[in-house]
Short mmCIF file of C-alpha atoms and ligand atoms in Angstrom, two decimals:
data_model
loop_
_atom_site.label_atom_id
_atom_site.label_comp_id
_atom_site.label_asym_id
_atom_site.label_seq_id
_atom_site.Cartn_x
_atom_site.Cartn_y
_atom_site.Cartn_z
CA MET A 1 3.31 -2.00 -34.00
CA ASP A 2 0.27 0.19 -34.58
CA PRO A 3 -0.54 2.58 -31.74
CA ILE A 4 -3.61 1.77 -29.65
CA GLN A 5 -6.59 3.92 -30.61
CA ILE A 6 -7.88 5.72 -27.52
CA ALA A 7 -10.85 7.95 -26.71
CA VAL A 8 -10.96 10.01 -23.51
CA VAL A 9 -14.47 10.86 -22.28
CA GLY A 10 -14.77 13.79 -19.88
CA VAL A 11 -11.96 16.33 -20.12
CA GLY A 12 -12.57 18.48 -17.06
CA GLY A 13 -10.00 19.11 -14.34
CA TRP A 14 -8.60 15.56 -14.38
CA GLY A 15 -9.56 14.16 -17.78
CA LYS A 16 -7.41 16.72 -19.54
CA ASN A 17 -4.34 15.24 -17.79
CA LEU A 18 -5.30 11.81 -19.08
CA ALA A 19 -5.82 13.25 -22.58
CA ARG A 20 -2.38 14.92 -22.44
CA ASN A 21 -0.71 11.66 -21.42
CA PHE A 22 -2.38 9.50 -24.04
CA HIS A 23 -1.63 12.16 -26.65
CA GLN A 24 2.07 12.08 -25.75
CA LEU A 25 2.61 8.34 -25.35
CA PRO A 26 4.05 6.80 -28.51
CA ASP A 27 2.12 3.55 -28.02
CA ALA A 28 -1.22 5.40 -28.21
CA ASN A 29 -3.12 7.48 -30.69
CA LEU A 30 -5.61 9.78 -29.00
CA ARG A 31 -8.31 9.46 -31.64
CA TYR A 32 -11.07 11.34 -29.78
CA VAL A 33 -11.74 13.43 -26.78
CA CYS A 34 -15.40 13.67 -25.92
CA ASP A 35 -17.10 16.07 -23.52
CA LEU A 36 -20.62 17.46 -23.25
CA ASP A 37 -19.14 20.92 -22.70
CA GLN A 38 -18.03 22.50 -26.00
CA GLY A 39 -15.97 25.06 -24.07
CA LYS A 40 -13.80 22.26 -22.62
CA LEU A 41 -13.23 20.87 -26.10
CA ASP A 42 -12.38 24.28 -27.58
CA ALA A 43 -9.85 24.89 -24.80
CA LEU A 44 -8.02 21.68 -25.73
CA ALA A 45 -8.11 22.06 -29.53
CA ARG A 46 -4.66 23.65 -29.89
CA GLN A 47 -2.96 21.21 -27.47
CA LEU A 48 -4.19 18.04 -29.16
CA PRO A 49 -3.41 18.22 -32.87
CA GLY A 50 -4.75 15.23 -34.79
CA THR A 51 -7.39 14.40 -32.17
CA GLN A 52 -11.07 14.66 -33.04
CA LEU A 53 -13.07 16.67 -30.51
CA THR A 54 -16.70 15.74 -30.12
CA ARG A 55 -19.75 15.98 -27.89
CA ASP A 56 -21.20 12.82 -29.45
CA TYR A 57 -20.24 9.77 -27.36
CA ASP A 58 -22.31 7.42 -29.54
CA MET A 59 -20.21 8.37 -32.54
CA VAL A 60 -17.05 7.49 -30.59
CA LEU A 61 -18.50 4.10 -29.66
CA ARG A 62 -19.63 3.40 -33.21
CA ASP A 63 -16.11 3.95 -34.56
CA PRO A 64 -14.68 0.42 -34.97
CA LEU A 65 -11.13 1.77 -34.86
CA VAL A 66 -11.50 2.91 -31.23
CA GLN A 67 -10.04 0.11 -29.09
CA ALA A 68 -10.24 1.64 -25.63
CA VAL A 69 -12.23 4.29 -23.79
CA VAL A 70 -10.88 6.26 -20.85
CA VAL A 71 -13.68 7.52 -18.61
CA ALA A 72 -13.12 10.70 -16.57
CA THR A 73 -16.68 11.95 -16.28
CA PRO A 74 -18.03 12.79 -12.80
CA ALA A 75 -18.50 9.66 -10.66
CA PRO A 76 -22.31 9.41 -11.05
CA ARG A 77 -21.74 8.98 -14.82
CA HIS A 78 -19.09 6.25 -14.54
CA HIS A 79 -21.45 3.28 -14.62
CA ALA A 80 -23.48 4.30 -17.68
CA THR A 81 -20.43 5.53 -19.62
CA CYS A 82 -18.41 2.36 -18.91
CA LYS A 83 -21.36 0.08 -19.60
CA ALA A 84 -21.92 1.62 -23.02
CA ALA A 85 -18.20 1.29 -23.85
CA LEU A 86 -18.01 -2.37 -22.76
CA GLU A 87 -21.19 -3.19 -24.68
CA ALA A 88 -19.63 -1.57 -27.74
CA GLY A 89 -16.66 -3.96 -27.34
CA LYS A 90 -14.13 -1.41 -26.07
CA ASP A 91 -11.55 -1.86 -23.31
CA VAL A 92 -12.12 0.56 -20.43
CA PHE A 93 -10.03 2.61 -18.02
CA VAL A 94 -12.30 4.38 -15.53
CA GLU A 95 -11.32 6.95 -12.97
CA LYS A 96 -11.92 6.39 -9.27
CA PRO A 97 -14.35 5.88 -7.63
CA PHE A 98 -15.12 2.93 -9.93
CA THR A 99 -18.90 3.24 -9.35
CA LEU A 100 -21.17 4.60 -6.63
CA GLN A 101 -22.96 1.27 -6.13
CA ILE A 102 -21.66 -2.25 -5.49
CA ALA A 103 -24.18 -3.76 -7.94
CA HIS A 104 -22.98 -1.42 -10.68
CA ALA A 105 -19.35 -2.45 -10.14
CA GLU A 106 -20.31 -6.12 -10.24
CA GLU A 107 -22.28 -5.61 -13.43
CA LEU A 108 -19.33 -3.94 -15.17
CA ILE A 109 -16.94 -6.70 -14.06
CA LEU A 110 -19.30 -9.33 -15.48
CA LEU A 111 -19.69 -7.43 -18.74
CA ALA A 112 -15.92 -7.14 -19.11
CA GLU A 113 -15.44 -10.84 -18.37
CA LYS A 114 -18.11 -11.92 -20.84
CA GLY A 115 -16.73 -9.70 -23.58
CA LYS A 116 -13.08 -10.48 -22.68
CA ARG A 117 -12.46 -6.75 -22.26
CA VAL A 118 -9.75 -5.10 -20.18
CA LEU A 119 -11.28 -3.17 -17.28
CA MET A 120 -9.00 -0.96 -15.21
CA VAL A 121 -9.81 1.45 -12.37
CA GLY A 122 -7.71 4.59 -11.86
CA HIS A 123 -6.27 3.84 -8.43
CA LEU A 124 -3.37 6.14 -9.18
CA LEU A 125 -1.35 5.57 -6.02
CA GLU A 126 -0.90 1.87 -6.83
CA TYR A 127 1.31 3.10 -9.68
CA HIS A 128 3.30 5.59 -7.59
CA PRO A 129 7.02 4.64 -7.48
CA VAL A 130 7.12 5.33 -3.72
CA VAL A 131 4.20 2.94 -3.14
CA THR A 132 5.92 0.35 -5.33
CA ARG A 133 9.02 0.70 -3.10
CA LEU A 134 6.95 0.52 0.09
CA ARG A 135 5.26 -2.65 -1.10
CA GLU A 136 8.64 -4.25 -1.81
CA MET A 137 9.84 -3.23 1.66
CA ILE A 138 6.72 -4.65 3.29
CA GLY A 139 7.15 -7.89 1.29
CA ARG A 140 10.71 -8.20 2.69
CA GLU A 141 9.41 -7.31 6.16
CA ASP A 142 11.84 -4.36 6.34
CA LEU A 143 9.33 -2.57 8.57
CA GLY A 144 8.57 -5.78 10.47
CA LYS A 145 4.94 -6.58 11.19
CA LEU A 146 2.75 -3.60 10.30
CA HIS A 147 0.88 -2.32 13.34
CA TYR A 148 -1.05 0.54 11.77
CA ILE A 149 -1.25 3.01 8.87
CA TYR A 150 -2.77 6.47 8.74
CA SER A 151 -3.22 8.91 5.92
CA GLN A 152 -4.23 12.52 5.48
CA ARG A 153 -5.56 13.91 2.22
CA VAL A 154 -6.75 17.40 3.07
CA ASN A 155 -6.69 20.88 1.54
CA LEU A 156 -8.88 23.85 0.79
CA GLY A 157 -9.94 22.73 -2.65
CA THR A 158 -12.69 21.89 -5.10
CA VAL A 159 -15.94 21.39 -3.24
CA ARG A 160 -18.04 18.71 -4.99
CA THR A 161 -21.80 18.77 -5.05
CA ASP A 162 -22.46 15.24 -6.32
CA GLU A 163 -20.20 13.29 -3.94
CA ASN A 164 -18.80 13.81 -0.46
CA ALA A 165 -15.14 13.99 0.58
CA LEU A 166 -15.21 10.25 1.36
CA TRP A 167 -16.13 9.14 -2.17
CA ASN A 168 -14.02 11.83 -3.79
CA PHE A 169 -10.72 11.50 -1.92
CA ALA A 170 -10.71 8.27 0.11
CA PRO A 171 -10.62 5.82 -2.86
CA HIS A 172 -6.91 6.70 -3.11
CA ASP A 173 -6.22 6.00 0.56
CA ILE A 174 -8.38 2.89 0.79
CA SER A 175 -6.87 1.38 -2.36
CA VAL A 176 -3.30 2.09 -1.32
CA ILE A 177 -3.78 0.79 2.23
CA MET A 178 -5.34 -2.45 0.96
CA PHE A 179 -2.60 -2.68 -1.69
CA LEU A 180 0.10 -2.39 1.00
CA LEU A 181 -1.54 -4.69 3.54
CA GLY A 182 -2.66 -7.16 0.86
CA VAL A 183 -6.08 -7.62 2.49
CA ALA A 184 -9.44 -5.89 2.83
CA PRO A 185 -10.64 -4.58 6.20
CA THR A 186 -12.93 -6.67 8.38
CA ASP A 187 -14.91 -3.66 9.61
CA VAL A 188 -14.99 0.09 9.17
CA ALA A 189 -16.33 3.09 11.07
CA ALA A 190 -16.66 6.61 9.72
CA ARG A 191 -17.71 9.94 11.13
CA GLY A 192 -17.97 13.18 9.24
CA GLN A 193 -19.81 16.45 9.00
CA CYS A 194 -21.56 18.58 6.35
CA TYR A 195 -20.75 22.28 6.82
CA LEU A 196 -21.19 23.73 3.34
CA GLN A 197 -24.03 21.74 1.80
CA PRO A 198 -26.68 19.55 3.43
CA GLY A 199 -25.99 15.83 2.96
CA VAL A 200 -22.47 16.26 1.51
CA GLU A 201 -19.73 15.61 4.08
CA ASP A 202 -16.80 18.04 3.76
CA VAL A 203 -14.67 16.16 6.27
CA VAL A 204 -14.58 12.44 7.06
CA PHE A 205 -12.56 10.40 9.55
CA LEU A 206 -12.55 6.73 8.58
CA THR A 207 -11.16 3.87 10.68
CA MET A 208 -10.57 0.39 9.27
CA ASN A 209 -9.70 -2.78 11.18
CA PHE A 210 -7.87 -5.69 9.60
CA ASP A 211 -7.42 -9.27 10.71
CA GLY A 212 -4.38 -9.72 12.91
CA LYS A 213 -4.71 -6.41 14.78
CA ALA A 214 -3.55 -4.08 11.98
CA MET A 215 -5.60 -0.91 11.70
CA ALA A 216 -5.76 2.15 9.47
CA HIS A 217 -7.15 5.64 9.72
CA VAL A 218 -7.98 8.00 6.86
CA HIS A 219 -8.69 11.71 7.24
CA VAL A 220 -10.09 13.42 4.12
CA SER A 221 -11.35 16.97 3.73
CA TRP A 222 -11.67 19.81 1.23
CA LEU A 223 -12.18 22.28 4.06
CA ASP A 224 -8.81 22.49 5.76
CA PRO A 225 -6.10 25.15 6.11
CA HIS A 226 -3.32 22.66 5.25
CA LYS A 227 -2.51 20.90 2.05
CA ILE A 228 -1.40 17.44 3.13
CA ARG A 229 -0.93 14.20 1.19
CA LYS A 230 0.79 11.97 3.71
CA LEU A 231 0.84 8.28 4.58
CA THR A 232 2.48 7.01 7.77
CA LEU A 233 3.22 3.34 8.39
CA VAL A 234 4.19 2.00 11.80
CA GLY A 235 5.77 -1.44 11.92
CA ASN A 236 7.26 -3.28 14.86
CA ARG A 237 10.74 -2.91 13.36
CA LYS A 238 10.70 0.41 11.49
CA MET A 239 8.37 3.24 10.54
CA ALA A 240 7.89 4.99 7.21
CA VAL A 241 6.42 8.28 6.04
CA PHE A 242 5.43 8.94 2.42
CA ASP A 243 4.89 12.66 1.87
CA ASP A 244 3.68 13.16 -1.69
CA LEU A 245 4.03 16.94 -1.49
CA GLU A 246 7.81 16.71 -1.05
CA ALA A 247 9.48 17.43 -4.38
CA THR A 248 12.09 14.66 -4.25
CA GLU A 249 12.54 13.21 -0.76
CA LYS A 250 9.10 11.68 -0.63
CA LEU A 251 9.93 8.64 1.51
CA ARG A 252 11.59 8.59 4.92
CA ILE A 253 12.32 5.42 6.83
CA TYR A 254 12.66 5.80 10.59
CA ASP A 255 14.67 3.12 12.35
CA LYS A 256 12.62 3.70 15.47
CA GLY A 257 10.63 1.39 17.63
CA ALA A 258 9.62 0.19 21.06
CA GLN A 259 10.15 -3.23 22.56
CA ILE A 260 8.87 -4.91 25.68
CA SER A 261 11.73 -6.49 27.56
CA GLN A 262 11.27 -9.81 29.38
CA ASP A 263 14.18 -9.06 31.68
CA TYR A 264 13.86 -5.75 33.56
CA ASN A 265 14.28 -4.03 36.92
CA THR A 266 12.53 -0.72 36.30
CA PHE A 267 9.63 0.38 34.10
CA ALA A 268 12.12 2.31 31.94
CA GLU A 269 13.82 -1.00 31.23
CA TYR A 270 10.47 -2.73 30.63
CA VAL A 271 9.73 -0.63 27.54
CA GLY A 272 12.89 -0.17 25.51
CA LEU A 273 12.72 2.66 22.98
CA ARG A 274 15.01 2.63 19.97
CA PHE A 275 15.98 5.86 18.15
CA GLY A 276 18.00 4.95 15.07
CA ASP A 277 18.78 6.58 11.74
CA ILE A 278 16.34 8.28 9.45
CA THR A 279 17.03 7.35 5.83
CA MET A 280 15.64 8.68 2.57
CA PRO A 281 15.92 6.02 -0.13
CA TYR A 282 16.58 7.34 -3.62
CA ILE A 283 13.51 6.73 -5.75
CA LYS A 284 13.32 8.00 -9.30
CA VAL A 285 9.95 9.70 -9.28
CA SER A 286 8.34 9.51 -12.70
CA GLU A 287 4.82 10.87 -13.15
CA PRO A 288 2.52 8.21 -11.62
CA LEU A 289 -0.21 9.12 -14.10
CA GLN A 290 2.09 8.33 -17.00
CA ILE A 291 3.04 4.98 -15.43
CA GLU A 292 -0.66 4.24 -14.97
CA CYS A 293 -1.48 5.15 -18.60
CA ARG A 294 1.43 3.02 -19.88
CA HIS A 295 0.19 0.11 -17.79
CA PHE A 296 -3.28 0.41 -19.33
CA LEU A 297 -1.82 0.43 -22.85
CA ASP A 298 0.30 -2.61 -21.98
CA CYS A 299 -2.79 -4.46 -20.71
CA VAL A 300 -4.75 -3.58 -23.85
CA ARG A 301 -1.83 -4.72 -26.04
CA THR A 302 -1.04 -7.97 -24.19
CA ARG A 303 -4.58 -8.70 -22.84
CA LYS A 304 -3.27 -9.03 -19.30
CA GLN A 305 -5.23 -8.20 -16.15
CA PRO A 306 -4.47 -4.69 -14.85
CA LEU A 307 -2.96 -4.25 -11.39
CA SER A 308 -6.01 -2.16 -10.43
CA ASP A 309 -8.63 -4.25 -12.20
CA GLY A 310 -12.41 -4.31 -11.74
CA GLN A 311 -12.13 -6.56 -8.66
CA ASP A 312 -9.76 -4.07 -7.07
CA GLY A 313 -12.24 -1.30 -7.87
CA LEU A 314 -15.07 -3.37 -6.38
CA ARG A 315 -13.15 -3.98 -3.13
CA VAL A 316 -12.73 -0.22 -2.72
CA VAL A 317 -16.41 0.46 -3.52
CA LYS A 318 -17.40 -2.11 -0.86
CA VAL A 319 -15.32 -0.28 1.75
CA LEU A 320 -16.74 3.09 0.65
CA ASP A 321 -20.27 1.71 0.79
CA ALA A 322 -19.74 0.32 4.30
CA ALA A 323 -18.12 3.61 5.40
CA GLN A 324 -21.06 5.55 3.97
CA ARG A 325 -23.49 3.39 5.98
CA SER A 326 -21.41 3.98 9.10
CA LEU A 327 -21.44 7.75 8.40
CA ARG A 328 -25.22 7.72 8.29
CA ARG A 329 -25.28 5.86 11.63
CA ASN A 330 -22.98 8.36 13.27
CA GLY A 331 -19.89 6.20 13.27
CA GLU A 332 -21.36 2.82 14.19
CA PRO A 333 -18.93 0.10 12.99
CA VAL A 334 -20.04 -1.78 9.87
CA VAL A 335 -18.74 -5.30 9.25
CA LEU A 336 -17.69 -6.11 5.70
CA ALA A 337 -19.14 -9.31 4.29
N1 NAD B 1 -6.90 10.00 -10.10
C1 NAD B 1 -6.95 11.20 -9.56
O1 NAD B 1 -6.02 11.63 -8.85
C2 NAD B 1 -8.13 12.08 -9.81
C3 NAD B 1 -8.05 13.44 -9.55
C4 NAD B 1 -9.17 14.24 -9.80
C5 NAD B 1 -10.33 13.65 -10.27
N2 NAD B 1 -10.38 12.30 -10.49
C6 NAD B 1 -11.62 11.66 -10.98
O2 NAD B 1 -11.81 12.02 -12.35
C7 NAD B 1 -13.21 12.14 -12.62
C8 NAD B 1 -13.50 13.52 -13.16
O3 NAD B 1 -13.16 14.48 -12.18
P1 NAD B 1 -12.88 16.00 -12.59
O4 NAD B 1 -12.32 16.65 -11.40
O5 NAD B 1 -12.11 16.07 -13.86
O6 NAD B 1 -14.38 16.51 -12.84
P2 NAD B 1 -14.86 17.74 -13.73
O7 NAD B 1 -16.25 18.03 -13.31
O8 NAD B 1 -13.82 18.82 -13.70
O9 NAD B 1 -14.87 17.16 -15.21
C9 NAD B 1 -15.81 16.22 -15.68
C10 NAD B 1 -16.03 16.48 -17.16
O10 NAD B 1 -16.90 15.46 -17.65
C11 NAD B 1 -17.80 16.07 -18.57
N3 NAD B 1 -18.99 15.21 -18.67
C12 NAD B 1 -19.97 15.02 -17.75
N4 NAD B 1 -20.84 14.10 -18.20
C13 NAD B 1 -20.40 13.70 -19.41
C14 NAD B 1 -20.88 12.78 -20.36
N5 NAD B 1 -21.99 12.07 -20.14
N6 NAD B 1 -20.18 12.62 -21.52
C15 NAD B 1 -19.05 13.34 -21.74
N7 NAD B 1 -18.56 14.25 -20.88
C16 NAD B 1 -19.22 14.41 -19.71
C17 NAD B 1 -18.08 17.45 -17.97
O11 NAD B 1 -18.55 18.34 -18.96
C18 NAD B 1 -16.70 17.82 -17.46
O12 NAD B 1 -15.93 18.51 -18.42
C19 NAD B 1 -13.93 11.84 -11.29
O13 NAD B 1 -14.28 10.50 -11.26
C20 NAD B 1 -12.85 12.13 -10.24
O14 NAD B 1 -13.04 11.41 -9.05
C21 NAD B 1 -9.30 11.53 -10.30
#
């Protein structure tokens, strides 16, 4: 089988990881990398033998051999870059956040449908082996009914100028929480603050409510002394913690819980606490980015719908949009249509 001909557009901090993966995967041929910044291209020249390096995106799109375009430009460029690729008849993998506007996401979905193109959004965590395991466990109700989920994605890191911490970090948390719960929130509320630049929130606290009493909280920041990438799930049977910064033992299951007794004499008997074992399931942790890239190639080859398709991207953009409106109204809850 001939390898799939790929072009990666935007090879900054993240795009170069995508370029490396597509260059290494046997099912792909990284035909082009494209970036406006010649310095970025020069820096990659030695690592990507056989790949053409160009600043000319139109040339990439005009090449009939290019089957798929991988977009890792800054978020404000996603819509235009994806639109041009879809109109040129290419399949598209675009980094998160899918777009900055709901209408733009809808337009791209329609374009992909009309042209029968694959459209995938880089919701990386949906491809993480620990998340795959958690979803299986939730499907089997190992944790029982999920009460609530909270996540922290904080560090002292790259400060963006063109998007706030919500749009930059929270797509990961929002996508994974919806992926695990299997539904979108009914309403969201977000509060945050701009310390470094006017109008760009450095820290955001987002709360989401779901039908059936489940709730989730997301804390994102690039202005924090800790580096934390942690997701905690509390079910009525068990609890789970996914710590992505652990080298190997990334998932811990706590056989802990609390139960209200119908038959009691004292308050201590009324609420029964259970402290059971803490287990760490063995999960072979392969690079999630490589799993994600393989999945895209598989979708291009077999024309199947990606796990994180345009609709999935749109659902996340709708939550981000509602959260942004709440941020502007100082945390007032916003109901999702
Ligand atoms: N999945 C993840 O975990 C993850 C992690 C980091 C970043 N990202 C996403 O990847 C994207 C890029 O982020 P980054 O940190 O690499 O940004 P970056 O600013 O480091 O790199 C962006 C690159 O795009 C180039 N560029 C800008 N406009 C272009 C255009 N019109 N044509 C060609 N090249 C263009 C820039 O020159 C730059 O090299 C963002 O959407 C970001 O949210 C995803």
